[in-house]
Coordinates of C-alpha atoms in Angstrom, one line a residue:
X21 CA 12.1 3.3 21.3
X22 CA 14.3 1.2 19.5
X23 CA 16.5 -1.2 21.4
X24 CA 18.5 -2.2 18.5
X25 CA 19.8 1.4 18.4
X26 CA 20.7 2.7 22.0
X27 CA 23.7 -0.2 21.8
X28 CA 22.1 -2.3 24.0
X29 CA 24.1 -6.3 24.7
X30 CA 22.2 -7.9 21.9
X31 CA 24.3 -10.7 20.8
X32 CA 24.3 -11.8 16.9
X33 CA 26.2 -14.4 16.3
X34 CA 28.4 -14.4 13.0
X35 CA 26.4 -15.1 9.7
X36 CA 29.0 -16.5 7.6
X37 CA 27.6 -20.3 7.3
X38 CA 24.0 -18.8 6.7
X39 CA 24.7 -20.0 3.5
X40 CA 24.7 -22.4 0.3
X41 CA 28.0 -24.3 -0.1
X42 CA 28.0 -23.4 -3.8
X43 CA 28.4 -19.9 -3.0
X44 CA 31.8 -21.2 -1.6
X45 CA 33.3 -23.3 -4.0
X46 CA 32.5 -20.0 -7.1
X47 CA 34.8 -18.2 -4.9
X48 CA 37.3 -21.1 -4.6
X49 CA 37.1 -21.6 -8.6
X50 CA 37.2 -18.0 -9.6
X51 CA 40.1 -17.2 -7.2
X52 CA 41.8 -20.1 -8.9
X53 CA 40.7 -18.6 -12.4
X54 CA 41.4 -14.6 -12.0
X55 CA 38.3 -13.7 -11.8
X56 CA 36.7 -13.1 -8.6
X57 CA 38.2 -9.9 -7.6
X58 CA 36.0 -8.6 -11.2
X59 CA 34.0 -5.3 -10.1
X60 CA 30.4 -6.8 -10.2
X61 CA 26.8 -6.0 -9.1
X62 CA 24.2 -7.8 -8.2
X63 CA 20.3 -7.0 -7.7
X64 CA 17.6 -8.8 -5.6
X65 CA 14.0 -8.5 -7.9
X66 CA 10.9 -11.2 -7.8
X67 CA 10.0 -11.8 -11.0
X68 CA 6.1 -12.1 -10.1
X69 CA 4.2 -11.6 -7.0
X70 CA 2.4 -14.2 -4.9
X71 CA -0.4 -15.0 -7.1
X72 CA -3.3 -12.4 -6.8
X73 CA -1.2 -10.0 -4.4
X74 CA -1.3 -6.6 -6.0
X75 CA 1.5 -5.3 -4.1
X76 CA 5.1 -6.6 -2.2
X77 CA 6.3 -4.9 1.1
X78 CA 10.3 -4.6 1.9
X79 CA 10.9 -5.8 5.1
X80 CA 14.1 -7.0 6.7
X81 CA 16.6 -4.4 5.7
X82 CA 17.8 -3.8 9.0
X83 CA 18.4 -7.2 9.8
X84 CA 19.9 -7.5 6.6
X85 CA 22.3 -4.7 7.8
X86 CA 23.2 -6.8 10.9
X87 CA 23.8 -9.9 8.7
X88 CA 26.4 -8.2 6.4
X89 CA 28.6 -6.6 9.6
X90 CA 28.7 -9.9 11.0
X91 CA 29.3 -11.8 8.4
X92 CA 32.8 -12.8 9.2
X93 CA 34.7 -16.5 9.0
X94 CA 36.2 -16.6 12.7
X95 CA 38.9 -19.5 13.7
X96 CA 35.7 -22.2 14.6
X97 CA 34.3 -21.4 11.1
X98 CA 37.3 -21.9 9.0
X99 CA 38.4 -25.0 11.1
X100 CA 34.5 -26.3 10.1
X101 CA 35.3 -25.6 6.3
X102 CA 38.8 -27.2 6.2
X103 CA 37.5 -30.3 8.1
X104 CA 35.1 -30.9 5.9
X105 CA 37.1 -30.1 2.8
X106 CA 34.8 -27.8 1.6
X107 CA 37.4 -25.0 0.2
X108 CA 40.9 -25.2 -0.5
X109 CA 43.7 -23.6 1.9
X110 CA 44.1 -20.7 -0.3
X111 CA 40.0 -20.1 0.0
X112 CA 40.0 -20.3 3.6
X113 CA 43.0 -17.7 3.9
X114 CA 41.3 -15.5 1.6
X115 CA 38.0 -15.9 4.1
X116 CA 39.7 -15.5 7.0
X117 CA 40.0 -11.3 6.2
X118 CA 37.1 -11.2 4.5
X119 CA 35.0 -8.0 5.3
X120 CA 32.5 -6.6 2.3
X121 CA 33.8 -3.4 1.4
X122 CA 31.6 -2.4 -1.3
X123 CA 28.6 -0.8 -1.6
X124 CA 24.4 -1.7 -1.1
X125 CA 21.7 0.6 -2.4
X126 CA 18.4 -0.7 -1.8
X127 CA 14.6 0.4 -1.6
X128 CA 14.0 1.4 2.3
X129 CA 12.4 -0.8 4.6
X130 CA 8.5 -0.5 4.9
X131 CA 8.6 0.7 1.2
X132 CA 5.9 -1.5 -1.0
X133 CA 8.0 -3.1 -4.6
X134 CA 6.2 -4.7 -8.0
X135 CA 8.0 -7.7 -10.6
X136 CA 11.1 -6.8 -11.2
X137 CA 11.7 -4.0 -8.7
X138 CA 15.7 -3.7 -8.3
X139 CA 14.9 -4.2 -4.2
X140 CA 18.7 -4.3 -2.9
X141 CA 21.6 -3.5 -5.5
X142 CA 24.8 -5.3 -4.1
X143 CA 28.1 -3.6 -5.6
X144 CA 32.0 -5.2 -5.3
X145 CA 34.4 -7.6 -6.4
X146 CA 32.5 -10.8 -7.9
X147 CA 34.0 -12.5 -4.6
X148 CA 32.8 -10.9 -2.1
X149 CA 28.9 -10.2 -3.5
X150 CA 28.6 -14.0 -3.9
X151 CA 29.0 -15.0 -0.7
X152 CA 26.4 -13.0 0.4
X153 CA 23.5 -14.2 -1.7
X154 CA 21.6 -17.0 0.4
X155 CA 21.7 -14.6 4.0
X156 CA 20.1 -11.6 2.1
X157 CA 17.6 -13.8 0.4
X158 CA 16.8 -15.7 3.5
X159 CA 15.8 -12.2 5.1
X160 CA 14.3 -10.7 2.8
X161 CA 12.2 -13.5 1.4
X162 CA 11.0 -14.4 4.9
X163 CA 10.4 -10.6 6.4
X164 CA 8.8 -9.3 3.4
X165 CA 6.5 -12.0 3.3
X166 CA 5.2 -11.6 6.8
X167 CA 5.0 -8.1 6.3
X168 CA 2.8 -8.0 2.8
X169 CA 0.5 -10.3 4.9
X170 CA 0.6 -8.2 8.0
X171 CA 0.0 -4.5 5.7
X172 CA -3.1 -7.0 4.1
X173 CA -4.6 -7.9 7.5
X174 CA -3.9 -4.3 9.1
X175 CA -5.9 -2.7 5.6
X176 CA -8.9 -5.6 6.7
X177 CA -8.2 -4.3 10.4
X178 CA -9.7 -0.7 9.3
X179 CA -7.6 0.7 12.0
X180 CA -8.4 -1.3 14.5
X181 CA -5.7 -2.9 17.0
X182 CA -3.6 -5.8 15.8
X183 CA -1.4 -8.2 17.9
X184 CA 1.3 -10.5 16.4
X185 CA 0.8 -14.2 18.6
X186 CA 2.9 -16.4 16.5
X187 CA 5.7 -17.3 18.1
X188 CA 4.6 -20.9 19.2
X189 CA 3.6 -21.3 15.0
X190 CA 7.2 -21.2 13.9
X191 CA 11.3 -20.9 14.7
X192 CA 12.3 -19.4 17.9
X193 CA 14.3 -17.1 16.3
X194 CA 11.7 -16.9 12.9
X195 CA 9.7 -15.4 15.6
X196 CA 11.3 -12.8 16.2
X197 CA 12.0 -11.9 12.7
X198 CA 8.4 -12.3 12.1
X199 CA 7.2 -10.1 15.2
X200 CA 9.6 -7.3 13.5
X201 CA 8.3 -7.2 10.0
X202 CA 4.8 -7.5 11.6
X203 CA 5.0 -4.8 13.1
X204 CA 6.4 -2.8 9.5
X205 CA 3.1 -4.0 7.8
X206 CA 1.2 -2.4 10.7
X207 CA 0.4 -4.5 13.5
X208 CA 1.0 -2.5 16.7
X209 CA 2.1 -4.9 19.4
X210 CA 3.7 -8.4 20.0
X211 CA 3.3 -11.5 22.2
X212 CA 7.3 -12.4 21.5
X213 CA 9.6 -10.7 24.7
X214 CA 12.4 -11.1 22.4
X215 CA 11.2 -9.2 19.6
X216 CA 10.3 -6.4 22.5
X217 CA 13.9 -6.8 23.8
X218 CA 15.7 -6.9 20.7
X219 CA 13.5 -4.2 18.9
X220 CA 11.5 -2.0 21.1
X221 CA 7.8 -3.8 19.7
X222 CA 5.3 -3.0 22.4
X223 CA 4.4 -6.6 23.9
X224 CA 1.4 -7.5 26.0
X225 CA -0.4 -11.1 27.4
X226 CA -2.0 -11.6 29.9
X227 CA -3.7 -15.2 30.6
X228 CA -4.4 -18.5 28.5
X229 CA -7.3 -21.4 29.4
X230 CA -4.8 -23.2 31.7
X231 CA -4.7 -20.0 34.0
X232 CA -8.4 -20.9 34.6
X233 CA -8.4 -24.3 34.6
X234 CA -5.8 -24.3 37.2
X235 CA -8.4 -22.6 39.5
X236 CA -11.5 -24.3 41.1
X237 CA -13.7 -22.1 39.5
X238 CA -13.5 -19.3 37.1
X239 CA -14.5 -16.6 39.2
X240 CA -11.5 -17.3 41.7
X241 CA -9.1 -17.0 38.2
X242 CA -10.8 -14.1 37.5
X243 CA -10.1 -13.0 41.2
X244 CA -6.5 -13.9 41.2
X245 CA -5.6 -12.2 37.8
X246 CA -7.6 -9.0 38.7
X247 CA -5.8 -9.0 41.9
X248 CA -2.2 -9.4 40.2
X249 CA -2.5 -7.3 37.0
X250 CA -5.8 -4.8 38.2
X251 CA -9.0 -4.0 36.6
X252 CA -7.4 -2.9 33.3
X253 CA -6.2 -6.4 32.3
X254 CA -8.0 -8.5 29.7
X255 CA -9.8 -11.5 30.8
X256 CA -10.4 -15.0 28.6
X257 CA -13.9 -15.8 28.7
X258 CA -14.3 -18.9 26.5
X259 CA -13.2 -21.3 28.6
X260 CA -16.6 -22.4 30.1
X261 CA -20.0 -20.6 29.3
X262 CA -19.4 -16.9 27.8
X263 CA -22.3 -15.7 28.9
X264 CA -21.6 -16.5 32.7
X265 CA -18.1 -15.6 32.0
X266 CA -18.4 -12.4 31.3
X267 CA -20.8 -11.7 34.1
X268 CA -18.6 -13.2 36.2
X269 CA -15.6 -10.4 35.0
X270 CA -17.8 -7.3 35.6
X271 CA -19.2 -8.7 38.9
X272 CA -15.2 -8.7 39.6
X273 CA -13.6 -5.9 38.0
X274 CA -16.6 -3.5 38.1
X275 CA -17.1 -1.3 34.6
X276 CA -13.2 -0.6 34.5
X277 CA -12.3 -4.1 33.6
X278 CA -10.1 -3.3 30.4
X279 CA -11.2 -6.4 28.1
X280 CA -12.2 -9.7 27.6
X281 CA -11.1 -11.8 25.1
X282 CA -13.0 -14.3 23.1
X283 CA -10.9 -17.5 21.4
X284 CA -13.5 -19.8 20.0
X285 CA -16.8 -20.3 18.1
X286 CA -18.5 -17.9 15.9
X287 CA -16.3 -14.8 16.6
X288 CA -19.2 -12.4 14.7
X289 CA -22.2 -13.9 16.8
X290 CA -20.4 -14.0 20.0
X291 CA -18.8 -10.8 19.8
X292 CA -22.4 -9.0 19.0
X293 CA -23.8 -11.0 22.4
X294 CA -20.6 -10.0 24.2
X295 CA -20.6 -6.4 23.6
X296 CA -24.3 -6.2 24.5
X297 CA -24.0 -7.9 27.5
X298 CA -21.2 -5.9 28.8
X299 CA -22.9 -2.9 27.8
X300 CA -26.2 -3.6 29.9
X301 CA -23.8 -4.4 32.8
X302 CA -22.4 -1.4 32.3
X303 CA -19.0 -1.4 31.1
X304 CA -19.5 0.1 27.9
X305 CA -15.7 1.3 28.2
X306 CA -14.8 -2.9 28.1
X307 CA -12.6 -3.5 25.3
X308 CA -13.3 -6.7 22.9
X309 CA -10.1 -8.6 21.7
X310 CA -11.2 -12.1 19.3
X311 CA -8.3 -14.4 18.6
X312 CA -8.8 -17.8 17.0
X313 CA -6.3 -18.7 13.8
X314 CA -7.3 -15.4 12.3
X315 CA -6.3 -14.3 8.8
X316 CA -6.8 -10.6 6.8
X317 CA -9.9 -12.5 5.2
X318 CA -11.5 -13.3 8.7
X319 CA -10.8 -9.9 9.8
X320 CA -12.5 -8.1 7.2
X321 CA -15.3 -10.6 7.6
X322 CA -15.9 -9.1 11.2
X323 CA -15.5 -5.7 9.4
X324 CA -19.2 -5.1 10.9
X325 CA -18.2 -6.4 14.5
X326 CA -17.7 -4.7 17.9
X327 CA -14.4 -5.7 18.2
X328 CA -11.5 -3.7 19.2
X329 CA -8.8 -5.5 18.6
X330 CA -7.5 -9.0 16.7
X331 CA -4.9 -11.5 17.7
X332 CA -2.9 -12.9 14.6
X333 CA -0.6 -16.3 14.9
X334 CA -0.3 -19.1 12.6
X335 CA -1.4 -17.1 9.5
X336 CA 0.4 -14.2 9.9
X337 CA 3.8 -16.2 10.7
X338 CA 3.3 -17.9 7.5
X339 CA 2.6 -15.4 5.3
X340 CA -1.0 -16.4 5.1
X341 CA -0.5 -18.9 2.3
X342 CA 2.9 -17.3 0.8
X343 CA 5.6 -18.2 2.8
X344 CA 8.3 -16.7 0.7
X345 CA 8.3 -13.8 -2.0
X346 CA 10.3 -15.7 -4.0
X347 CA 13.2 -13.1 -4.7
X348 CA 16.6 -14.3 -6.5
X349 CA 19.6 -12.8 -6.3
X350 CA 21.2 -11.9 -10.2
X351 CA 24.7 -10.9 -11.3
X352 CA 23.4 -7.8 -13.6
X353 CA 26.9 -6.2 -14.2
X354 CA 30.1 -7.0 -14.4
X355 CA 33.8 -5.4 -15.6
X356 CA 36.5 -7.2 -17.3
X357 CA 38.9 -5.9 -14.2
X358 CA 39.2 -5.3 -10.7
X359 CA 39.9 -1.5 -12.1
X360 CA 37.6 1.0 -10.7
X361 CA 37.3 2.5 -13.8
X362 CA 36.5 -0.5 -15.9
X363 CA 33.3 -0.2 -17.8
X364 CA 30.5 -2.9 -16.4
X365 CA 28.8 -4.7 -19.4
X366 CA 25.1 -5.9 -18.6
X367 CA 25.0 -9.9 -18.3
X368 CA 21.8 -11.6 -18.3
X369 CA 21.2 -15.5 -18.1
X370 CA 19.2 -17.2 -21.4
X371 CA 16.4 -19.3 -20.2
X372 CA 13.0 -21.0 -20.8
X373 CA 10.3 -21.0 -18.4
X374 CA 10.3 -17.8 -17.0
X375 CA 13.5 -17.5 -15.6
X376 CA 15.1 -14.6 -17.6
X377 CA 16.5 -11.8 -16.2
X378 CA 16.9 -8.1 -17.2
X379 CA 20.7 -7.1 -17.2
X380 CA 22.5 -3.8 -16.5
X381 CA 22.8 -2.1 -13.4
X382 CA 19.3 -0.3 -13.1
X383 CA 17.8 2.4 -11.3
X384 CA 14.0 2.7 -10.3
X385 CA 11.6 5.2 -10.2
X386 CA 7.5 5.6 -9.3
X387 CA 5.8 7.6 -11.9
X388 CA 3.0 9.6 -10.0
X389 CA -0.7 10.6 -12.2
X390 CA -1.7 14.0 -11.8
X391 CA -3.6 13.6 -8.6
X392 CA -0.5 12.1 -7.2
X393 CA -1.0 8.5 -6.9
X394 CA 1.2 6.1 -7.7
X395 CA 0.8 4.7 -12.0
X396 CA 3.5 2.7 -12.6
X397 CA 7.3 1.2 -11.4
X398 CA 9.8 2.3 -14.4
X399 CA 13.1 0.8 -14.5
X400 CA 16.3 1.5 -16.4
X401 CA 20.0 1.2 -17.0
X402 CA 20.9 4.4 -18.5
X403 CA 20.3 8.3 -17.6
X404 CA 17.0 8.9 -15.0
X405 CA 14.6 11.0 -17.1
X406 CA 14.4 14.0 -15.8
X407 CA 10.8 14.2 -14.7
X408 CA 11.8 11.3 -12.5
X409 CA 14.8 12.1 -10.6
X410 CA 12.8 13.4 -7.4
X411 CA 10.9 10.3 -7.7
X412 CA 13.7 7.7 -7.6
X413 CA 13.4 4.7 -4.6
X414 CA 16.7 3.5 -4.1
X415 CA 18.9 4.5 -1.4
X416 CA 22.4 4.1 -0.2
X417 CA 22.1 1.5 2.6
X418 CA 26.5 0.5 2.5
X419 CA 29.6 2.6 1.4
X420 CA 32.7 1.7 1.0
X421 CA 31.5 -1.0 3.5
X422 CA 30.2 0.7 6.0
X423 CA 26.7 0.9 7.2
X424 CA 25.0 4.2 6.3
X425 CA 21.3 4.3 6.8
X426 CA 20.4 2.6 10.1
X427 CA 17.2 4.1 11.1
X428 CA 14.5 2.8 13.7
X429 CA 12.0 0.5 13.3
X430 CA 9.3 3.2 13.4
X431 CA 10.1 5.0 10.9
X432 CA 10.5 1.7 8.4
X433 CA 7.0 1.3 9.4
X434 CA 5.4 5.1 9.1
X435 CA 6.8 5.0 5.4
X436 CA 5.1 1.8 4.8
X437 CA 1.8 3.8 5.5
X438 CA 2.8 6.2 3.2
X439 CA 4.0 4.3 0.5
X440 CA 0.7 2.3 0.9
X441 CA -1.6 5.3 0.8
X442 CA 0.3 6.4 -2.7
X443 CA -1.1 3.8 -4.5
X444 CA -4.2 3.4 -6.1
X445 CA -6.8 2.6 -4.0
X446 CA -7.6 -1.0 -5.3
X447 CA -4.2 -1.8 -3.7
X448 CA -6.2 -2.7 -0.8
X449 CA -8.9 -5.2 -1.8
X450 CA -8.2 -8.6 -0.4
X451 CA -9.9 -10.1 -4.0
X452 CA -7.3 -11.5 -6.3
X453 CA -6.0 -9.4 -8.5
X454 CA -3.2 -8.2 -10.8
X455 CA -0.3 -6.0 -9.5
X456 CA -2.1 -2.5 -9.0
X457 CA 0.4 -0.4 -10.8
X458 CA 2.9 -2.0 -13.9
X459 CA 6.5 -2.3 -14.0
X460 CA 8.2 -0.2 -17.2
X461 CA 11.5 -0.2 -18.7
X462 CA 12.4 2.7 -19.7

């Protein structure tokens, strides 16, 4: 179930000043000049993955969504913007009605992207796509970063239970965000309450070390928490001895005794000793849950394991090692008027280093191989080919203004598994590697 859609009083404050001043001062400049009310259109791309990633995952549409209905300049804003001089009197009038009225096409959430992937296609006047560059980029870079790192780990996890325990790593609110697009690459529960009350995540915790150092002896933590939260809950047994510890939980809880969960040392060795010892005591039903700075590279290394399940934090919050995606936000198009039916002539910057961009206002398609897998990304400005029109990716997200394709979280994340098992199957190695299929312009 998803919170976010049963109108639940989740408050999101406006996202107006999520953004770069400059963003401000083009508008004051091009109002000034005639220009800003020029039908333009705008696409979000990367120009490269994070080195040795093979593939990208969009996450943070939704919460795009929610940052382009709210992005409104209310009285507090404006009197921010003239107190600081940052605009001009005509600028702030002009924000104070501002609403986007155009129209966002973009690849759906949980989809997986390559260089140059047209990932969200903003359409309008010049003046009122600009202003939304830095809020869209700031989702989308974050969320899709977690959530390439969370599809990594949850391919390491070979279907094994993941659960997202970052929240102490990073931003309040980051937390949340991350806890969301988590749970899009495939992790199936959270830590975070707010990301279970804003978005309908499963959540679960149960105890840390200072639960049983707060006791006089383990066995009476044991006691207490068995006695509060019953023999299915998951006891910590690293605090002392393990060995004693988990003798200790089964003495307790009997064989029902849900789990145990080990935070330190060498998670393979101890794991082994754990699962034997709980099976000669008889709780072969006893779950196994390691934690312990985890990333998708310690997971697959305890590929061979008895664990159950793995507790992610630090890494996952920060995009084990990638942070960001490093997506920009391009003019592509633009029209010599404010007419509707004025043509839009591709613009493109001219630079060294790697910074060029592809203009026109493109479409994007997956070509398939015969056995259905995915072979490469192919882009274009012009006519879809007709062998690809049932295999385009974009979708209409905003019309005319108006949100079109809300859709809960669960299904952003079952296309994600899709979308991943349509690629070729070296998508999935953890080695470095080239992006597994190639981006073509048609």
């Amino acid at each position: 179930m998803n919170t976010a859609d049963l109108g639940l009083p989740v408050d999101i404050p406006s996202t107006a000043l999520f953004t770069d001043q400059y963003e401000l001062t083009m508008l004051q400049a091009a109002l000034r000049a005639g220009t800003a009310d020029r039908r333009s259109v705008f696409e979000v791309f990367t120009r490269r993955l994070p080195e040795g990633r093979r593939y990208g995952v969009v996450a943070g549409t939704g919460r795009v969504l929610d940052a382009v209905e709210n992005f409104r300049f209310d009285p507090g804003l404006l009197g921010f913007l003239r107190e600081n001089e940052v605009v001009d009197e005509q600028t702030l009038a002009w924000l104070a009605a501002y609403r986007f009225r155009g129209d966002i096409w973009g690849y759906p959430e949980g989809e997986v992207y390559f260089p140059g992937s047209p990932i969200l296609r903003v359409e309008g006047s010049f003046a009122e796509c600009v202003l939304l560059e830095t809020v869209i980029l700031s989702v989308l870079n974050h969320d899709s970063a977690i959530a390439a790192a969370a599809s990594r780990m949850a391919t390491a996890a070979g279907g094994r239970r993941l659960i997202e325990m970052g929240a102490r790593r990073t931003h309040e609110l980051a937390a949340v965000a991350a806890a969301r697009a988590a749970y899009v690459g495939g992790f199936d529960a959270t830590s975070d309450l707010a990301a279970g009350f804003r978005y309908g995540i499963p959540t679960v915790g149960t105890s840390a070390h200072a639960f049983t150092l707060l006791h006089d002896s383990e066995r009476d933590a044991f006691r207490a928490q068995i006695d509060s939260l019953g023999r299915s809950t998951t006891l910590l047994v690293d605090t002392y001895d393990v060995a004693e510890a988990v003798r200790t939980a089964v003495e307790i809880a009997g064989p029902e005794l849900g789990a145990v969960r080990i935070d330190s040392g060498d998670l393979l060795l101890v794991a082994h000793r754990v699962r034997q010892q709980l099976d000669e005591l008889g709780a072969a039903n006893t779950r196994i849950v390691v934690t312990s700075d985890l990333d998708e590279y310690a997971i697959a290394s305890l590929a061979a394991a008895p664990v159950d399940a793995y507790g992610v934090g630090t890494q996952l919050v920060t995009g084990s090692g990638h942070p960001t995606c490093s997506m920009v936000y391009k003019i592509v198009a633009r029209a010599a008027s404010a007419d509707p039916k004025a043509p839009l002539r591709p613009v493109a910057k001219k630079s060294l280093g790697g910074k060029t961009s592809v203009g026109g206002r493109k479409w994007a398609a997956r070509r398939a191989d015969a056995q259905g897998y995915a072979e490469a990304e192919v882009l274009g400005t012009g006519a879809v080919p007709q062998e690809l029109l049932d295999r385009q990716l974009l979708v209409e997200l905003v019309k005319g203004g108006e949100i079109v394709a809300r859709e809960p979280l669960d299904v952003a994340r079952e296309r994600h598994r899709a979308a991943l098992a349509a690629l070729p199957m070296s998508a999935t190695q953890l080695s470095r590697g080239e992006p597994v299929i190639p981006t073509e312009y048609a």
